[in-house]
Amino acid sequence: MIKIGEYNTLKVARTVDFGAYLTDGEGNDVLLPIKYATGLGVDDEIEVFVYNDSEDRPIATTERPVATVGTFALMKVKTVNAVGAFLDWGISGKDLLVPFREQRVKMQPGRSYVVYVFLDDNSQRVVASAKLDRFLNNVLPNYKHRQEVDLLVTQRTELGYKVIINGLHWGLIYQNLTYHELNVGDHCTGYIQLVRKDGKIDVTTEKVQRRRVKDVSGLIMDYLNENPQGLALNDKSSPSDIMSAFSCSKKDFKKALGKLYKERKIKIGDKITLA
């Protein structure tokens, strides 16, 4: 069976002047245009993406779209007409339609939106939807603490970053647990922090638990005892430098410095030194 909107590994059944016909071995053929079929011979196998052309005929390509059926992705709107918005799908001559009924807000040309790609049951066309809620949280979460997961960033909020977990559930990365900048559309690896009783899920992008203030204070003191010339970091240092030295956020580093200074254990100047 040839699956529309997905990758298929097919075999060359025959070649023609304008391309090659590929078969799934079950009597279903699809054309691979000549520009993608150069060098192919009968019985060669090839992985292709299959979609419907403007006349609703299945056609194959070796180009790789931004997203396939059953996945989420950030895409830019190219045009809007009376039918809906058309997204840059990454395939030559074929844009992806988001019908008006599938738009959460009216889409604007040049703007990018996170959408879900699916095969419409009625038309059998691949389309996209920006109404993400109905495609998520439809199965009970069964995650373990610190389990590695795939994340797609969909929105920045006052609390942090709203993300899609494994293409199945909503999740949230809290701002105070974010140690580097994230952007809408980013795909990244995450780790489960907590699955709440109401089904809400907290995640982090950090592989290990970051040391809190008390631990960071101890690390700073250990460093100063071993390096009496002082520490060339301070509360104005970059978050990346602090993370590299002590595996903690700049916020926790500053709190640790304040704690040690109040305890009169350190002096703060161009360098941090023992008191």
Tab-separated table of C-alpha atoms in Angstrom:
chain	number	residue	atom	x	y	z
A	1	MET	CA	0.000	0.000	0.000
A	2	ILE	CA	1.317	3.418	-0.961
A	3	LYS	CA	0.805	5.904	1.874
A	4	ILE	CA	-0.027	9.475	0.869
A	5	GLY	CA	1.798	12.149	2.857
A	6	GLU	CA	4.462	9.738	4.087
A	7	TYR	CA	7.758	8.204	3.044
A	8	ASN	CA	7.498	4.962	1.096
A	9	THR	CA	10.211	2.533	0.016
A	10	LEU	CA	9.159	1.435	-3.480
A	11	LYS	CA	10.627	-0.516	-6.385
A	12	VAL	CA	10.996	0.709	-9.971
A	13	ALA	CA	8.420	-1.140	-12.091
A	14	ARG	CA	9.249	0.526	-15.402
A	15	THR	CA	10.937	3.591	-16.820
A	16	VAL	CA	9.492	6.058	-19.306
A	17	ASP	CA	10.719	9.207	-21.035
A	18	PHE	CA	9.237	11.412	-18.322
A	19	GLY	CA	10.293	9.412	-15.257
A	20	ALA	CA	9.875	6.073	-13.548
A	21	TYR	CA	6.817	4.278	-12.265
A	22	LEU	CA	7.309	2.904	-8.783
A	23	THR	CA	5.335	0.011	-7.312
A	24	ASP	CA	4.551	-1.252	-3.832
A	25	GLY	CA	4.293	-4.831	-5.134
A	26	GLU	CA	0.546	-4.875	-4.536
A	27	GLY	CA	-0.501	-3.440	-7.876
A	28	ASN	CA	-0.232	0.208	-6.840
A	29	ASP	CA	2.008	2.471	-8.951
A	30	VAL	CA	3.104	6.076	-8.605
A	31	LEU	CA	5.114	8.289	-10.943
A	32	LEU	CA	8.524	9.633	-9.974
A	33	PRO	CA	9.248	12.518	-12.391
A	34	ILE	CA	12.388	12.320	-14.507
A	35	LYS	CA	14.290	14.978	-12.543
A	36	TYR	CA	14.217	12.656	-9.510
A	37	ALA	CA	14.561	9.375	-11.437
A	38	THR	CA	17.885	9.856	-13.220
A	39	GLY	CA	20.033	6.730	-13.031
A	40	LEU	CA	17.268	4.443	-11.787
A	41	GLY	CA	16.645	1.067	-13.405
A	42	VAL	CA	13.956	-1.588	-13.182
A	43	ASP	CA	13.829	-3.317	-9.759
A	44	ASP	CA	15.885	-0.583	-8.050
A	45	GLU	CA	14.473	0.388	-4.656
A	46	ILE	CA	14.179	3.998	-3.543
A	47	GLU	CA	12.648	5.901	-0.628
A	48	VAL	CA	10.296	8.636	-1.807
A	49	PHE	CA	7.716	10.976	-0.356
A	50	VAL	CA	4.267	10.611	-1.945
A	51	TYR	CA	1.686	13.402	-2.172
A	52	ASN	CA	-1.207	14.440	-4.411
A	53	ASP	CA	-0.476	16.938	-7.171
A	54	SER	CA	-2.772	19.821	-8.165
A	55	GLU	CA	-5.039	17.366	-10.018
A	56	ASP	CA	-5.190	15.005	-7.014
A	57	ARG	CA	-2.959	12.414	-8.662
A	58	PRO	CA	-0.424	10.655	-6.422
A	59	ILE	CA	3.128	11.634	-7.297
A	60	ALA	CA	6.500	10.788	-5.765
A	61	THR	CA	9.496	12.954	-4.995
A	62	THR	CA	12.915	12.551	-3.418
A	63	GLU	CA	12.548	16.000	-1.859
A	64	ARG	CA	11.987	15.983	1.880
A	65	PRO	CA	9.042	18.055	3.133
A	66	VAL	CA	9.108	20.067	6.338
A	67	ALA	CA	6.617	17.627	7.899
A	68	THR	CA	4.814	14.388	7.038
A	69	VAL	CA	1.331	13.143	7.946
A	70	GLY	CA	0.982	12.702	11.694
A	71	THR	CA	3.657	15.231	12.686
A	72	PHE	CA	3.871	18.841	13.886
A	73	ALA	CA	6.125	21.551	12.466
A	74	LEU	CA	6.628	25.299	12.147
A	75	MET	CA	5.885	26.529	8.608
A	76	LYS	CA	5.674	29.905	6.906
A	77	VAL	CA	2.583	31.111	5.057
A	78	LYS	CA	3.319	31.852	1.399
A	79	THR	CA	-0.109	32.957	0.204
A	80	VAL	CA	-3.722	33.255	1.331
A	81	ASN	CA	-6.731	32.975	-0.978
A	82	ALA	CA	-10.442	32.158	-0.817
A	83	VAL	CA	-9.724	28.538	0.121
A	84	GLY	CA	-7.284	29.107	2.979
A	85	ALA	CA	-3.606	29.649	3.705
A	86	PHE	CA	-0.833	27.884	1.800
A	87	LEU	CA	2.343	26.974	3.665
A	88	ASP	CA	5.875	26.466	2.386
A	89	TRP	CA	6.034	22.675	2.615
A	90	GLY	CA	9.561	22.328	1.249
A	91	ILE	CA	8.396	20.620	-1.960
A	92	SER	CA	8.885	22.277	-5.356
A	93	GLY	CA	5.605	23.474	-6.810
A	94	LYS	CA	3.492	22.128	-3.944
A	95	ASP	CA	2.339	24.167	-0.962
A	96	LEU	CA	0.393	22.796	2.005
A	97	LEU	CA	-3.161	24.027	2.543
A	98	VAL	CA	-4.562	25.108	5.909
A	99	PRO	CA	-8.315	25.514	5.303
A	100	PHE	CA	-9.952	28.422	7.109
A	101	ARG	CA	-11.795	25.985	9.379
A	102	GLU	CA	-8.417	24.673	10.571
A	103	GLN	CA	-7.005	28.102	11.457
A	104	ARG	CA	-6.981	29.112	15.114
A	105	VAL	CA	-6.465	32.744	14.093
A	106	LYS	CA	-6.551	34.205	10.605
A	107	MET	CA	-3.184	33.358	9.074
A	108	GLN	CA	-1.096	36.100	7.504
A	109	PRO	CA	1.374	35.798	4.585
A	110	GLY	CA	4.993	35.867	5.735
A	111	ARG	CA	4.188	34.691	9.274
A	112	SER	CA	5.007	31.235	10.614
A	113	TYR	CA	2.717	28.922	12.572
A	114	VAL	CA	3.037	25.539	14.235
A	115	VAL	CA	0.653	23.134	12.510
A	116	TYR	CA	-0.300	19.460	12.483
A	117	VAL	CA	-0.218	17.614	9.149
A	118	PHE	CA	-2.952	15.044	8.436
A	119	LEU	CA	-4.792	13.235	5.657
A	120	ASP	CA	-8.319	14.587	5.320
A	121	ASP	CA	-10.768	11.655	5.392
A	122	ASN	CA	-13.238	13.254	2.995
A	123	SER	CA	-10.948	14.630	0.292
A	124	GLN	CA	-7.997	12.257	0.845
A	125	ARG	CA	-5.763	15.310	0.536
A	126	VAL	CA	-2.889	16.160	2.845
A	127	VAL	CA	-3.762	19.332	4.747
A	128	ALA	CA	-2.639	21.069	7.934
A	129	SER	CA	-4.340	22.411	11.037
A	130	ALA	CA	-3.319	25.078	13.526
A	131	LYS	CA	-5.926	23.826	16.011
A	132	LEU	CA	-3.437	21.659	17.848
A	133	ASP	CA	-5.452	20.789	20.953
A	134	ARG	CA	-7.536	18.108	19.300
A	135	PHE	CA	-4.433	16.220	18.181
A	136	LEU	CA	-2.821	16.182	21.635
A	137	ASN	CA	-3.479	14.678	25.084
A	138	ASN	CA	-5.667	11.965	23.557
A	139	VAL	CA	-3.770	9.181	25.328
A	140	LEU	CA	-2.845	9.003	28.996
A	141	PRO	CA	0.740	10.099	29.714
A	142	ASN	CA	2.953	7.234	30.819
A	143	TYR	CA	6.290	8.921	31.417
A	144	LYS	CA	8.944	8.265	34.020
A	145	HIS	CA	10.898	10.927	35.887
A	146	ARG	CA	13.936	12.047	33.844
A	147	GLN	CA	12.737	10.098	30.796
A	148	GLU	CA	14.230	11.445	27.577
A	149	VAL	CA	11.628	12.849	25.160
A	150	ASP	CA	11.428	14.838	21.929
A	151	LEU	CA	10.172	18.410	22.239
A	152	LEU	CA	8.804	20.958	19.782
A	153	VAL	CA	8.593	24.535	21.098
A	154	THR	CA	5.238	26.079	20.117
A	155	GLN	CA	4.869	29.220	22.230
A	156	ARG	CA	6.600	31.436	24.751
A	157	THR	CA	4.416	32.368	27.733
A	158	GLU	CA	4.818	34.258	31.006
A	159	LEU	CA	5.585	30.958	32.722
A	160	GLY	CA	8.096	29.697	30.169
A	161	TYR	CA	7.835	27.663	26.975
A	162	LYS	CA	4.869	25.603	25.833
A	163	VAL	CA	6.058	22.453	24.076
A	164	ILE	CA	4.735	19.318	22.380
A	165	ILE	CA	6.128	16.109	23.889
A	166	ASN	CA	6.781	13.177	21.539
A	167	GLY	CA	4.038	14.474	19.241
A	168	LEU	CA	1.478	13.342	21.843
A	169	HIS	CA	1.141	15.685	24.814
A	170	TRP	CA	1.383	19.304	25.852
A	171	GLY	CA	4.190	20.185	28.228
A	172	LEU	CA	5.767	23.234	29.838
A	173	ILE	CA	9.364	24.262	30.427
A	174	TYR	CA	9.309	26.776	33.278
A	175	GLN	CA	11.265	29.975	32.732
A	176	ASN	CA	13.323	29.506	35.899
A	177	LEU	CA	14.430	26.091	34.646
A	178	THR	CA	15.515	27.391	31.242
A	179	TYR	CA	19.256	27.783	30.913
A	180	HIS	CA	19.461	28.758	27.251
A	181	GLU	CA	17.318	30.596	24.718
A	182	LEU	CA	14.598	28.661	22.898
A	183	ASN	CA	12.630	29.719	19.837
A	184	VAL	CA	9.224	28.720	18.514
A	185	GLY	CA	9.718	25.862	16.068
A	186	ASP	CA	12.839	24.499	17.783
A	187	HIS	CA	13.099	20.727	18.033
A	188	CYS	CA	15.151	19.596	21.017
A	189	THR	CA	15.682	16.785	23.479
A	190	GLY	CA	13.949	17.135	26.826
A	191	TYR	CA	13.505	15.280	30.101
A	192	ILE	CA	10.334	14.681	32.093
A	193	GLN	CA	10.275	16.528	35.412
A	194	LEU	CA	6.777	15.843	36.671
A	195	VAL	CA	3.447	14.449	35.465
A	196	ARG	CA	0.819	16.191	37.577
A	197	LYS	CA	-2.452	14.662	38.750
A	198	ASP	CA	-4.376	16.890	36.340
A	199	GLY	CA	-2.313	15.510	33.437
A	200	LYS	CA	-0.138	18.586	32.986
A	201	ILE	CA	3.517	17.773	32.361
A	202	ASP	CA	6.625	19.696	33.400
A	203	VAL	CA	9.754	19.164	31.322
A	204	THR	CA	13.299	20.479	31.165
A	205	THR	CA	15.990	20.574	28.503
A	206	GLU	CA	18.699	19.850	31.068
A	207	LYS	CA	20.034	16.288	31.173
A	208	VAL	CA	21.062	16.466	34.817
A	209	GLN	CA	19.482	18.268	37.735
A	210	ARG	CA	21.241	21.576	38.231
A	211	ARG	CA	22.853	22.206	41.575
A	212	ARG	CA	20.911	24.575	43.775
A	213	VAL	CA	22.255	27.495	45.802
A	214	LYS	CA	23.678	25.510	48.714
A	215	ASP	CA	25.569	23.179	46.385
A	216	VAL	CA	26.830	26.049	44.243
A	217	SER	CA	28.102	27.838	47.359
A	218	GLY	CA	30.123	24.772	48.248
A	219	LEU	CA	31.559	24.525	44.756
A	220	ILE	CA	32.615	28.184	44.821
A	221	MET	CA	34.347	27.693	48.175
A	222	ASP	CA	36.077	24.549	46.932
A	223	TYR	CA	37.337	26.464	43.905
A	224	LEU	CA	38.624	29.390	45.991
A	225	ASN	CA	40.391	27.078	48.440
A	226	GLU	CA	42.175	25.444	45.517
A	227	ASN	CA	42.735	28.722	43.645
A	228	PRO	CA	43.546	31.474	46.186
A	229	GLN	CA	44.278	33.918	43.344
A	230	GLY	CA	40.525	34.180	42.950
A	231	LEU	CA	37.632	33.403	40.630
A	232	ALA	CA	37.397	35.474	37.447
A	233	LEU	CA	33.610	35.225	37.380
A	234	ASN	CA	31.113	37.609	38.962
A	235	ASP	CA	27.435	38.501	38.825
A	236	LYS	CA	27.984	40.236	35.459
A	237	SER	CA	29.509	37.171	33.780
A	238	SER	CA	27.633	35.495	30.927
A	239	PRO	CA	25.238	32.644	31.716
A	240	SER	CA	27.225	30.339	29.413
A	241	ASP	CA	30.494	30.980	31.291
A	242	ILE	CA	28.784	30.314	34.625
A	243	MET	CA	27.115	27.184	33.282
A	244	SER	CA	30.453	25.900	31.969
A	245	ALA	CA	32.224	26.471	35.295
A	246	PHE	CA	29.594	25.370	37.823
A	247	SER	CA	26.744	23.686	35.888
A	248	CYS	CA	24.194	26.109	37.273
A	249	SER	CA	22.088	29.027	36.154
A	250	LYS	CA	23.274	32.605	36.520
A	251	LYS	CA	20.391	33.161	38.943
A	252	ASP	CA	21.610	30.418	41.297
A	253	PHE	CA	25.221	31.597	40.951
A	254	LYS	CA	24.283	35.133	42.007
A	255	LYS	CA	22.287	33.792	44.963
A	256	ALA	CA	25.259	31.689	46.023
A	257	LEU	CA	27.578	34.716	45.861
A	258	GLY	CA	25.121	36.736	47.948
A	259	LYS	CA	24.910	33.947	50.514
A	260	LEU	CA	28.702	33.659	50.830
A	261	TYR	CA	29.142	37.439	50.970
A	262	LYS	CA	26.586	37.765	53.801
A	263	GLU	CA	28.421	35.015	55.658
A	264	ARG	CA	31.630	37.066	55.136
A	265	LYS	CA	33.362	34.173	53.456
A	266	ILE	CA	34.238	36.001	50.228
A	267	LYS	CA	35.205	39.410	48.905
A	268	ILE	CA	33.678	40.661	45.671
A	269	GLY	CA	35.770	42.835	43.368
A	270	ASP	CA	37.270	42.336	39.923
A	271	LYS	CA	37.627	38.776	41.121
A	272	ILE	CA	35.925	36.730	43.798
A	273	THR	CA	38.405	35.946	46.560
A	274	LEU	CA	38.340	34.450	50.045
A	275	ALA	CA	37.639	36.929	52.833
